[in-house]
Amino acid sequence: VDSAEIIAVGTELLTPIRLDTNSLWLTGELADLGITVRAKHVVGDDRADLAAAVRQSLDRVDLVMTTGGLGPTHDDITREVVAEILERPLVEDAGVLEGIRERFARRRRPMPEINRRQAMVPVGGLVLANAHGTAPGLWLEANGRVIVLLPGPPRELQPMFSRHVRPKLADRSAPSRTSRRVVLVAGRAESQVAEAVEPLQARFRDRPDPVAMTILASPGRIELHLRATGADGSAREAALEAAAAAVVEVLGAAVVSTDGQSLEAVVGQRLADRGWTIAVAESCTGGLVTGLLTDVPGSSAWVRGGVVAYANTVKVDQLGVDAGTLAAEGAVSEAVARAMAEGVRARLEADVGLAITGIAGPGGGTPDKPVGTVAIALSGPREVARTFHFGGDRQMVRQFSTAAALDMVRRAIDPT
Ligand code: ATP
Ligand code: MG
């Protein structure tokens, strides 16, 4: 198996309400296995459209994967359409039926009769167990082609692929010739990073195991995607290691991680290493920073809490910011950010206090403090206060602010 097409099935995927993320995820997994995805398709829950897509894909590539449409309702048609194309009659599988019954029994509910449809298996098909839902997946082979049917919900599809499909595909594809690594950078503009790493590009390319580098920027965070190619896996790893080290050399402390760890995870790690806790006072970010900090598993060990201090009265009453300072300096000022950081640290009894106050826009800017002006302060291990001038719309300013605040904490706590 070396080429694949992915067909995402679901009428909702053809509307603005839902994006096909399954094929994105699968493309990464297949690339890992050295299988090239030649095309991705999105089709609605329509028999003729799906049949046409499957037929065309079977003509072009040796692996066709579908996602979605394996459920029990009448608009879930993938199983039937594929069985028809392969001319395989559908037969009820007693084992699958029992599994579905048990799943309902565990929830103390009778199995609705329509779920029986999910126990229908095309003759010769291999059933892929679904640990997180009722719809089993299917692996089929015909005329030298492999056809894999996977359920739509990502939390069902991903473990099913990893557990049952990936090992089978690995057996049938040439050993992978690429390895990847992501270097995460914060606190630098994309152009700065691009300029700094530019001289490395040629060096990486000319290695015996060449490493290609792509830059992916989002507000406040820049990812350098490194991809090494070569026949030998450990040589590729060594090439990635050397490339990551070279990036660290030119970017220094701006490098957050070289192993795929997120900014918030690195901050959490550094706090955990010291046994420190953090409390956050947020104005223009409205809780985004605390949200990200608590995204990290285990964060209850280092996050004390946060105060969304949007109104001036909340800054005064809940955080103890001096009303005089507020009036004199304005809500968006280093003095107020500093007072917010101190206040939240003291009142929430944390080791580190972090505060963000700014103008996200579109309104509220002045010639003095235009939209994008954001003051961020840290209290505790070090006293830091800084004013940033971010570009972009409201959403971007909030994201830049969030990343900059987390990065301020990261830089203030040296790695152990
Ligand atoms: P179910 O038994 O849950 O009905 P199914 O295999 O029939 O599973 P669908 O009904 O097609 O799957 O989709 C169920 C849900 O899974 C969708 O509402 C959507 O939230 C999600 N989903 C489906 N396809 C995709 C996709 N390609 N990318 C991301 N999410 C998807
Ligand atoms: Mg469904």
Tab-separated table of C-alpha atoms and ligand atoms in Angstrom:
chain	number	residue	atom	x	y	z
A	1	VAL	CA	0.000	0.000	0.000
A	2	ASP	CA	1.528	3.328	-0.945
A	3	SER	CA	-1.237	5.653	-2.087
A	4	ALA	CA	-4.552	6.518	-0.506
A	5	GLU	CA	-7.675	8.598	-0.877
A	6	ILE	CA	-9.919	9.625	1.990
A	7	ILE	CA	-13.661	10.102	1.664
A	8	ALA	CA	-15.378	11.965	4.490
A	9	VAL	CA	-19.090	11.194	4.487
A	10	GLY	CA	-21.687	13.474	6.035
A	11	THR	CA	-24.045	16.147	4.780
A	12	GLU	CA	-23.154	18.330	7.785
A	13	LEU	CA	-19.581	18.446	6.462
A	14	LEU	CA	-20.873	20.329	3.427
A	15	THR	CA	-22.288	23.115	5.591
A	16	PRO	CA	-20.516	25.823	7.563
A	17	ILE	CA	-21.322	24.118	10.883
A	18	ARG	CA	-18.828	21.268	10.775
A	19	LEU	CA	-15.371	20.864	9.316
A	20	ASP	CA	-13.900	17.546	8.177
A	21	THR	CA	-11.017	17.140	10.609
A	22	ASN	CA	-10.828	13.353	10.316
A	23	SER	CA	-9.062	13.418	6.973
A	24	LEU	CA	-6.583	15.943	8.326
A	25	TRP	CA	-5.703	13.625	11.177
A	26	LEU	CA	-5.635	10.533	8.975
A	27	THR	CA	-3.357	12.258	6.460
A	28	GLY	CA	-0.760	12.728	9.196
A	29	GLU	CA	-1.017	9.125	10.310
A	30	LEU	CA	-0.752	7.814	6.762
A	31	ALA	CA	2.219	10.073	5.994
A	32	ASP	CA	3.888	8.546	9.024
A	33	LEU	CA	3.419	5.140	7.452
A	34	GLY	CA	4.889	6.346	4.181
A	35	ILE	CA	1.491	6.294	2.479
A	36	THR	CA	0.775	9.307	0.293
A	37	VAL	CA	-2.710	10.742	0.342
A	38	ARG	CA	-3.495	11.615	-3.264
A	39	ALA	CA	-6.905	13.181	-2.733
A	40	LYS	CA	-9.500	13.924	-0.095
A	41	HIS	CA	-13.210	14.102	-0.773
A	42	VAL	CA	-16.204	15.279	1.196
A	43	VAL	CA	-19.584	13.886	0.155
A	44	GLY	CA	-23.046	14.134	1.678
A	45	ASP	CA	-25.170	11.263	2.940
A	46	ASP	CA	-26.194	10.401	-0.597
A	47	ARG	CA	-25.919	6.912	-2.054
A	48	ALA	CA	-25.160	7.926	-5.635
A	49	ASP	CA	-22.574	10.552	-4.657
A	50	LEU	CA	-20.844	8.235	-2.231
A	51	ALA	CA	-20.858	5.324	-4.697
A	52	ALA	CA	-19.314	7.522	-7.388
A	53	ALA	CA	-16.611	8.753	-5.023
A	54	VAL	CA	-15.725	5.243	-3.845
A	55	ARG	CA	-15.615	3.863	-7.397
A	56	GLN	CA	-13.366	6.644	-8.617
A	57	SER	CA	-11.013	6.318	-5.677
A	58	LEU	CA	-10.769	2.550	-6.172
A	59	ASP	CA	-9.660	3.212	-9.738
A	60	ARG	CA	-6.827	5.481	-8.665
A	61	VAL	CA	-5.253	4.279	-5.412
A	62	ASP	CA	-4.726	1.100	-3.454
A	63	LEU	CA	-6.161	2.307	-0.144
A	64	VAL	CA	-9.548	3.984	0.233
A	65	MET	CA	-10.631	5.152	3.667
A	66	THR	CA	-14.083	6.436	4.466
A	67	THR	CA	-15.094	8.193	7.663
A	68	GLY	CA	-18.633	8.553	8.953
A	69	GLY	CA	-21.996	7.157	8.029
A	70	LEU	CA	-21.648	3.929	10.016
A	71	GLY	CA	-24.341	4.810	12.554
A	72	PRO	CA	-27.724	3.157	12.951
A	73	THR	CA	-29.974	5.694	11.255
A	74	HIS	CA	-31.227	5.589	7.684
A	75	ASP	CA	-28.888	8.400	6.615
A	76	ASP	CA	-25.901	6.258	7.602
A	77	ILE	CA	-25.240	4.535	4.307
A	78	THR	CA	-21.505	3.922	3.999
A	79	ARG	CA	-21.604	0.231	4.914
A	80	GLU	CA	-24.360	-0.528	2.428
A	81	VAL	CA	-22.937	1.477	-0.432
A	82	VAL	CA	-19.494	-0.092	-0.154
A	83	ALA	CA	-20.957	-3.605	0.140
A	84	GLU	CA	-22.934	-2.979	-3.016
A	85	ILE	CA	-19.928	-1.729	-4.983
A	86	LEU	CA	-17.857	-4.725	-3.942
A	87	GLU	CA	-20.840	-7.017	-4.576
A	88	ARG	CA	-20.618	-8.470	-1.105
A	89	PRO	CA	-23.914	-9.381	0.546
A	90	LEU	CA	-24.425	-8.019	4.071
A	91	VAL	CA	-24.772	-10.645	6.759
A	92	GLU	CA	-25.650	-10.093	10.387
A	93	ASP	CA	-22.629	-10.800	12.591
A	94	ALA	CA	-23.651	-12.413	15.866
A	95	GLY	CA	-20.518	-11.286	17.682
A	96	VAL	CA	-20.950	-7.656	16.678
A	97	LEU	CA	-24.637	-7.743	17.613
A	98	GLU	CA	-23.767	-9.135	21.027
A	99	GLY	CA	-21.172	-6.394	21.521
A	100	ILE	CA	-23.713	-3.692	20.738
A	101	ARG	CA	-26.280	-5.285	23.066
A	102	GLU	CA	-23.743	-5.403	25.861
A	103	ARG	CA	-22.860	-1.776	25.317
A	104	PHE	CA	-26.488	-0.810	25.866
A	105	ALA	CA	-26.852	-3.239	28.780
A	106	ARG	CA	-23.957	-1.559	30.577
A	107	ARG	CA	-25.908	1.696	30.388
A	108	ARG	CA	-29.036	-0.110	31.625
A	109	ARG	CA	-30.862	0.538	28.384
A	110	PRO	CA	-32.500	-1.800	25.887
A	111	MET	CA	-30.911	-1.849	22.432
A	112	PRO	CA	-33.096	0.004	19.914
A	113	GLU	CA	-33.972	-2.287	17.030
A	114	ILE	CA	-32.359	0.107	14.514
A	115	ASN	CA	-28.928	-0.558	15.999
A	116	ARG	CA	-29.116	-4.051	14.485
A	117	ARG	CA	-28.056	-2.419	11.215
A	118	GLN	CA	-24.632	-1.824	12.686
A	119	ALA	CA	-24.122	-5.588	13.039
A	120	MET	CA	-24.392	-6.099	9.275
A	121	VAL	CA	-21.022	-7.075	7.831
A	122	PRO	CA	-20.176	-7.475	4.150
A	123	VAL	CA	-19.055	-11.036	3.455
A	124	GLY	CA	-15.286	-11.306	3.840
A	125	GLY	CA	-15.064	-8.074	5.828
A	126	LEU	CA	-13.020	-7.835	8.979
A	127	VAL	CA	-14.743	-6.102	11.878
A	128	LEU	CA	-12.760	-3.392	13.687
A	129	ALA	CA	-13.886	-3.073	17.312
A	130	ASN	CA	-15.064	0.344	18.478
A	131	ALA	CA	-14.052	0.910	22.094
A	132	HIS	CA	-15.872	4.249	22.283
A	133	GLY	CA	-19.123	3.767	20.396
A	134	THR	CA	-21.493	1.266	18.849
A	135	ALA	CA	-20.458	1.525	15.214
A	136	PRO	CA	-17.737	-0.999	14.410
A	137	GLY	CA	-15.336	-0.222	11.589
A	138	LEU	CA	-14.622	-2.513	8.653
A	139	TRP	CA	-11.547	-3.634	6.737
A	140	LEU	CA	-12.231	-5.009	3.276
A	141	GLU	CA	-10.008	-6.220	0.476
A	142	ALA	CA	-10.935	-6.601	-3.151
A	143	ASN	CA	-8.916	-6.763	-6.370
A	144	GLY	CA	-5.697	-5.830	-4.622
A	145	ARG	CA	-7.302	-2.801	-3.001
A	146	VAL	CA	-7.878	-2.147	0.683
A	147	ILE	CA	-11.041	-0.351	1.752
A	148	VAL	CA	-11.341	0.783	5.368
A	149	LEU	CA	-14.584	2.130	6.832
A	150	LEU	CA	-14.198	4.221	9.971
A	151	PRO	CA	-16.804	5.923	12.179
A	152	GLY	CA	-17.289	9.698	12.030
A	153	PRO	CA	-16.730	10.872	15.603
A	154	PRO	CA	-13.004	11.637	15.999
A	155	ARG	CA	-12.896	10.138	19.486
A	156	GLU	CA	-14.073	6.838	18.024
A	157	LEU	CA	-12.083	6.973	14.793
A	158	GLN	CA	-8.681	7.827	16.236
A	159	PRO	CA	-8.304	4.959	18.724
A	160	MET	CA	-9.786	2.538	16.207
A	161	PHE	CA	-7.257	3.573	13.586
A	162	SER	CA	-4.320	3.448	15.996
A	163	ARG	CA	-5.264	0.103	17.487
A	164	HIS	CA	-6.542	-1.860	14.520
A	165	VAL	CA	-5.750	-0.187	11.217
A	166	ARG	CA	-2.291	1.254	11.692
A	167	PRO	CA	-0.574	-2.067	12.511
A	168	LYS	CA	-2.161	-3.756	9.505
A	169	LEU	CA	-1.133	-0.949	7.176
A	170	ALA	CA	2.390	-0.885	8.617
A	171	ASP	CA	2.733	-4.536	7.610
A	172	ARG	CA	1.858	-3.700	4.048
A	173	SER	CA	3.636	-0.474	3.353
A	174	ALA	CA	7.279	0.216	2.734
A	175	PRO	CA	9.012	1.364	5.922
A	176	SER	CA	8.550	5.059	6.430
A	177	ARG	CA	11.266	7.344	5.111
A	178	THR	CA	10.319	10.470	7.019
A	179	SER	CA	10.378	11.610	10.636
A	180	ARG	CA	9.059	14.845	12.055
A	181	ARG	CA	9.672	17.222	14.894
A	182	VAL	CA	8.086	20.522	15.864
A	183	VAL	CA	10.043	23.365	17.440
A	184	LEU	CA	7.766	25.880	19.161
A	185	VAL	CA	8.847	29.513	19.392
A	186	ALA	CA	7.227	32.371	21.309
A	187	GLY	CA	7.915	36.054	21.754
A	188	ARG	CA	9.221	36.700	18.245
A	189	ALA	CA	7.521	37.867	15.084
A	190	GLU	CA	7.246	35.415	12.224
A	191	SER	CA	9.517	37.468	9.983
A	192	GLN	CA	12.158	37.667	12.718
A	193	VAL	CA	12.103	33.919	13.122
A	194	ALA	CA	12.169	33.353	9.363
A	195	GLU	CA	15.159	35.634	9.017
A	196	ALA	CA	17.024	34.012	11.892
A	197	VAL	CA	16.584	30.460	10.654
A	198	GLU	CA	17.047	31.250	6.953
A	199	PRO	CA	20.796	30.440	6.935
A	200	LEU	CA	20.005	27.070	8.476
A	201	GLN	CA	17.748	25.995	5.610
A	202	ALA	CA	20.575	25.316	3.173
A	203	ARG	CA	22.647	23.579	5.839
A	204	PHE	CA	19.765	21.268	6.702
A	205	ARG	CA	19.036	20.536	3.058
A	206	ASP	CA	22.581	19.477	2.263
A	207	ARG	CA	22.876	16.916	5.040
A	208	PRO	CA	23.086	13.219	4.057
A	209	ASP	CA	19.696	12.892	5.793
A	210	PRO	CA	18.132	16.140	4.589
A	211	VAL	CA	15.839	18.077	6.887
A	212	ALA	CA	13.157	20.325	5.406
A	213	MET	CA	11.812	23.160	7.529
A	214	THR	CA	8.437	24.891	7.260
A	215	ILE	CA	7.264	27.820	9.347
A	216	LEU	CA	3.701	27.893	10.636
A	217	ALA	CA	2.635	31.015	12.501
A	218	SER	CA	-0.360	31.735	14.688
A	219	PRO	CA	-0.746	34.799	16.941
A	220	GLY	CA	2.054	34.693	19.499
A	221	ARG	CA	3.262	31.229	18.598
A	222	ILE	CA	5.435	30.087	15.732
A	223	GLU	CA	6.000	26.468	14.865
A	224	LEU	CA	8.990	25.251	12.904
A	225	HIS	CA	8.087	21.916	11.369
A	226	LEU	CA	11.163	19.820	10.698
A	227	ARG	CA	10.939	16.827	8.401
A	228	ALA	CA	13.866	14.467	7.917
A	229	THR	CA	14.014	11.995	5.059
A	230	GLY	CA	16.258	8.997	4.708
A	231	ALA	CA	16.140	5.215	4.828
A	232	ASP	CA	17.513	4.838	8.344
A	233	GLY	CA	15.250	5.767	11.247
A	234	SER	CA	17.963	6.484	13.793
A	235	ALA	CA	19.894	8.607	11.282
A	236	ARG	CA	16.698	10.615	10.707
A	237	GLU	CA	16.261	11.094	14.453
A	238	ALA	CA	19.854	12.236	14.748
A	239	ALA	CA	19.344	14.674	11.879
A	240	LEU	CA	16.237	16.113	13.593
A	241	GLU	CA	18.074	16.362	16.890
A	242	ALA	CA	20.923	18.271	15.256
A	243	ALA	CA	18.497	20.531	13.396
A	244	ALA	CA	16.521	21.302	16.568
A	245	ALA	CA	19.770	22.103	18.384
A	246	ALA	CA	20.807	24.459	15.585
A	247	VAL	CA	17.467	26.269	15.854
A	248	VAL	CA	17.890	26.601	19.615
A	249	GLU	CA	21.330	28.044	18.990
A	250	VAL	CA	20.029	30.872	16.811
A	251	LEU	CA	16.762	31.538	18.657
A	252	GLY	CA	17.880	30.940	22.228
A	253	ALA	CA	15.292	31.455	24.951
A	254	ALA	CA	12.583	32.148	22.367
A	255	VAL	CA	12.386	28.380	21.849
A	256	VAL	CA	9.617	27.012	24.032
A	257	SER	CA	9.993	23.327	23.219
A	258	THR	CA	11.592	20.981	20.706
A	259	ASP	CA	9.428	17.970	21.491
A	260	GLY	CA	5.954	19.198	20.594
A	261	GLN	CA	5.029	20.428	24.097
A	262	SER	CA	2.656	23.387	24.121
A	263	LEU	CA	3.509	26.720	25.713
A	264	GLU	CA	1.023	26.166	28.534
A	265	ALA	CA	2.394	22.674	29.178
A	266	VAL	CA	5.932	24.043	29.446
A	267	VAL	CA	4.753	26.759	31.849
A	268	GLY	CA	2.983	24.109	33.923
A	269	GLN	CA	6.090	21.948	33.939
A	270	ARG	CA	8.294	24.785	35.144
A	271	LEU	CA	5.848	25.702	37.905
A	272	ALA	CA	5.541	22.058	38.930
A	273	ASP	CA	9.324	21.636	39.014
A	274	ARG	CA	9.565	24.468	41.562
A	275	GLY	CA	6.457	23.488	43.452
A	276	TRP	CA	5.019	26.926	42.701
A	277	THR	CA	1.404	27.918	42.116
A	278	ILE	CA	-0.007	30.619	39.871
A	279	ALA	CA	-3.018	32.933	39.975
A	280	VAL	CA	-4.161	35.032	37.022
A	281	ALA	CA	-5.975	38.355	36.784
A	282	GLU	CA	-7.355	38.899	33.316
A	283	SER	CA	-9.022	41.888	31.772
A	284	CYS	CA	-8.929	41.883	27.962
A	285	THR	CA	-8.277	38.133	27.706
A	286	GLY	CA	-11.406	37.372	29.729
A	287	GLY	CA	-10.159	34.053	31.125
A	288	LEU	CA	-8.311	32.723	28.077
A	289	VAL	CA	-5.015	32.450	29.949
A	290	THR	CA	-6.546	30.571	32.866
A	291	GLY	CA	-8.397	28.412	30.356
A	292	LEU	CA	-5.179	27.401	28.618
A	293	LEU	CA	-3.330	26.819	31.885
A	294	THR	CA	-6.091	24.465	33.000
A	295	ASP	CA	-6.048	22.667	29.640
A	296	VAL	CA	-2.922	20.921	30.861
A	297	PRO	CA	-3.627	17.638	32.660
A	298	GLY	CA	-2.569	17.828	36.298
A	299	SER	CA	-2.858	21.612	36.379
A	300	SER	CA	-4.713	21.551	39.705
A	301	ALA	CA	-1.252	21.103	41.212
A	302	TRP	CA	-0.121	24.550	40.072
A	303	VAL	CA	-3.154	26.658	39.140
A	304	ARG	CA	-4.750	28.409	42.132
A	305	GLY	CA	-7.364	30.227	40.106
A	306	GLY	CA	-8.140	33.368	38.217
A	307	VAL	CA	-10.148	36.556	38.391
A	308	VAL	CA	-11.692	38.054	35.284
A	309	ALA	CA	-11.423	41.693	36.262
A	310	TYR	CA	-13.114	43.404	33.357
A	311	ALA	CA	-14.692	46.378	35.091
A	312	ASN	CA	-12.593	48.896	36.969
A	313	THR	CA	-14.654	48.314	40.109
A	314	VAL	CA	-13.723	44.629	39.992
A	315	LYS	CA	-10.058	45.543	39.643
A	316	VAL	CA	-10.432	47.719	42.756
A	317	ASP	CA	-12.763	45.574	44.883
A	318	GLN	CA	-11.511	42.093	44.050
A	319	LEU	CA	-7.848	42.722	43.377
A	320	GLY	CA	-7.127	45.751	45.559
A	321	VAL	CA	-5.958	47.963	42.712
A	322	ASP	CA	-5.701	51.531	43.978
A	323	ALA	CA	-8.475	53.688	42.544
A	324	GLY	CA	-6.104	56.628	42.376
A	325	THR	CA	-3.601	54.705	40.269
A	326	LEU	CA	-6.431	53.589	37.988
A	327	ALA	CA	-7.584	57.161	37.499
A	328	ALA	CA	-4.097	58.549	37.023
A	329	GLU	CA	-2.575	55.870	34.792
A	330	GLY	CA	-5.651	54.400	33.119
A	331	ALA	CA	-6.792	50.765	33.236
A	332	VAL	CA	-4.353	49.814	30.497
A	333	SER	CA	-1.043	50.653	32.096
A	334	GLU	CA	1.918	48.853	33.556
A	335	ALA	CA	1.115	50.301	36.987
A	336	VAL	CA	-2.370	48.782	36.974
A	337	ALA	CA	-1.147	45.485	35.520
A	338	ARG	CA	1.452	45.334	38.291
A	339	ALA	CA	-1.160	46.050	40.958
A	340	MET	CA	-3.478	43.412	39.477
A	341	ALA	CA	-0.683	40.821	39.498
A	342	GLU	CA	0.230	41.583	43.089
A	343	GLY	CA	-3.407	41.622	44.143
A	344	VAL	CA	-4.306	38.298	42.583
A	345	ARG	CA	-1.134	36.676	43.918
A	346	ALA	CA	-1.847	37.838	47.472
A	347	ARG	CA	-5.592	37.232	47.488
A	348	LEU	CA	-5.466	33.818	45.838
A	349	GLU	CA	-2.402	32.862	47.868
A	350	ALA	CA	-0.227	31.893	44.925
A	351	ASP	CA	3.527	32.062	44.410
A	352	VAL	CA	3.182	33.710	41.009
A	353	GLY	CA	0.690	36.407	40.032
A	354	LEU	CA	0.053	37.183	36.369
A	355	ALA	CA	-2.066	40.029	35.022
A	356	ILE	CA	-3.210	41.174	31.589
A	357	THR	CA	-4.978	44.431	30.802
A	358	GLY	CA	-5.341	45.829	27.314
A	359	ILE	CA	-7.436	47.203	24.495
A	360	ALA	CA	-8.590	44.391	22.208
A	361	GLY	CA	-10.747	46.657	20.077
A	362	PRO	CA	-12.370	47.390	17.785
A	363	GLY	CA	-13.406	50.352	19.982
A	364	GLY	CA	-11.688	51.898	22.969
A	365	GLY	CA	-8.438	52.994	21.377
A	366	THR	CA	-6.955	56.462	21.839
A	367	PRO	CA	-4.025	58.141	20.060
A	368	ASP	CA	-2.029	57.447	23.200
A	369	LYS	CA	-3.149	53.874	23.638
A	370	PRO	CA	-4.342	52.523	20.308
A	371	VAL	CA	-6.152	49.210	19.895
A	372	GLY	CA	-3.642	46.432	20.525
A	373	THR	CA	-1.990	48.149	23.492
A	374	VAL	CA	-1.678	45.533	26.215
A	375	ALA	CA	0.081	45.681	29.572
A	376	ILE	CA	1.192	42.406	31.121
A	377	ALA	CA	2.757	42.040	34.547
A	378	LEU	CA	4.176	39.328	36.711
A	379	SER	CA	4.559	39.311	40.452
A	380	GLY	CA	6.413	36.785	42.571
A	381	PRO	CA	9.618	35.156	41.397
A	382	ARG	CA	10.469	38.329	39.505
A	383	GLU	CA	8.662	41.606	39.112
A	384	VAL	CA	8.138	42.209	35.410
A	385	ALA	CA	5.845	44.630	33.606
A	386	ARG	CA	5.761	45.278	29.885
A	387	THR	CA	3.620	47.079	27.370
A	388	PHE	CA	2.979	45.386	24.036
A	389	HIS	CA	1.544	46.791	20.822
A	390	PHE	CA	-0.153	43.965	18.991
A	391	GLY	CA	-1.661	44.113	15.523
A	392	GLY	CA	-4.749	42.443	14.164
A	393	ASP	CA	-8.388	42.266	15.098
A	394	ARG	CA	-9.938	41.706	18.517
A	395	GLN	CA	-9.512	37.947	18.329
A	396	MET	CA	-5.866	38.231	17.361
A	397	VAL	CA	-5.065	40.793	20.043
A	398	ARG	CA	-6.566	38.475	22.641
A	399	GLN	CA	-4.560	35.537	21.326
A	400	PHE	CA	-1.320	37.515	21.135
A	401	SER	CA	-1.927	38.705	24.710
A	402	THR	CA	-2.572	35.184	25.955
A	403	ALA	CA	0.606	33.812	24.392
A	404	ALA	CA	2.700	36.760	25.564
A	405	ALA	CA	1.425	36.394	29.136
A	406	LEU	CA	2.196	32.680	29.257
A	407	ASP	CA	5.580	33.334	27.696
A	408	MET	CA	6.356	35.947	30.342
A	409	VAL	CA	5.805	33.329	33.039
A	410	ARG	CA	7.907	30.807	31.145
A	411	ARG	CA	10.832	33.172	30.800
A	412	ALA	CA	10.633	34.275	34.435
A	413	ILE	CA	11.077	30.730	35.689
A	414	ASP	CA	14.368	29.232	34.601
A	415	PRO	CA	14.240	25.566	33.706
A	416	THR	CA	15.501	23.326	36.486
B	1	ATP	P1	-22.624	7.643	14.737
B	1	ATP	O1	-22.815	6.230	15.172
B	1	ATP	O2	-22.189	8.532	15.854
B	1	ATP	O3	-23.769	8.190	13.926
B	1	ATP	P2	-21.206	7.636	12.230
B	1	ATP	O4	-20.053	6.773	11.834
B	1	ATP	O5	-22.497	7.413	11.565
B	1	ATP	O6	-21.308	7.572	13.792
B	1	ATP	P3	-21.579	10.304	11.422
B	1	ATP	O7	-23.024	10.133	11.776
B	1	ATP	O8	-21.236	10.475	10.012
B	1	ATP	O9	-20.751	9.097	11.995
B	1	ATP	O10	-20.953	11.466	12.268
B	1	ATP	C1	-21.132	11.548	13.647
B	1	ATP	C2	-20.449	12.807	14.167
B	1	ATP	O11	-19.049	12.650	14.022
B	1	ATP	C3	-20.755	14.057	13.383
B	1	ATP	O12	-21.850	14.769	13.871
B	1	ATP	C4	-19.515	14.874	13.599
B	1	ATP	O13	-19.601	15.510	14.854
B	1	ATP	C5	-18.435	13.866	13.654
B	1	ATP	N1	-17.809	13.724	12.353
B	1	ATP	C6	-18.238	12.980	11.312
B	1	ATP	N2	-17.398	13.055	10.280
B	1	ATP	C7	-16.392	13.896	10.663
B	1	ATP	C8	-15.214	14.381	10.025
B	1	ATP	N3	-14.873	13.990	8.786
B	1	ATP	N4	-14.432	15.225	10.715
B	1	ATP	C9	-14.763	15.597	11.974
B	1	ATP	N5	-15.846	15.158	12.613
B	1	ATP	C10	-16.665	14.324	11.983
B	2	MG	MG	-24.388	8.837	12.020
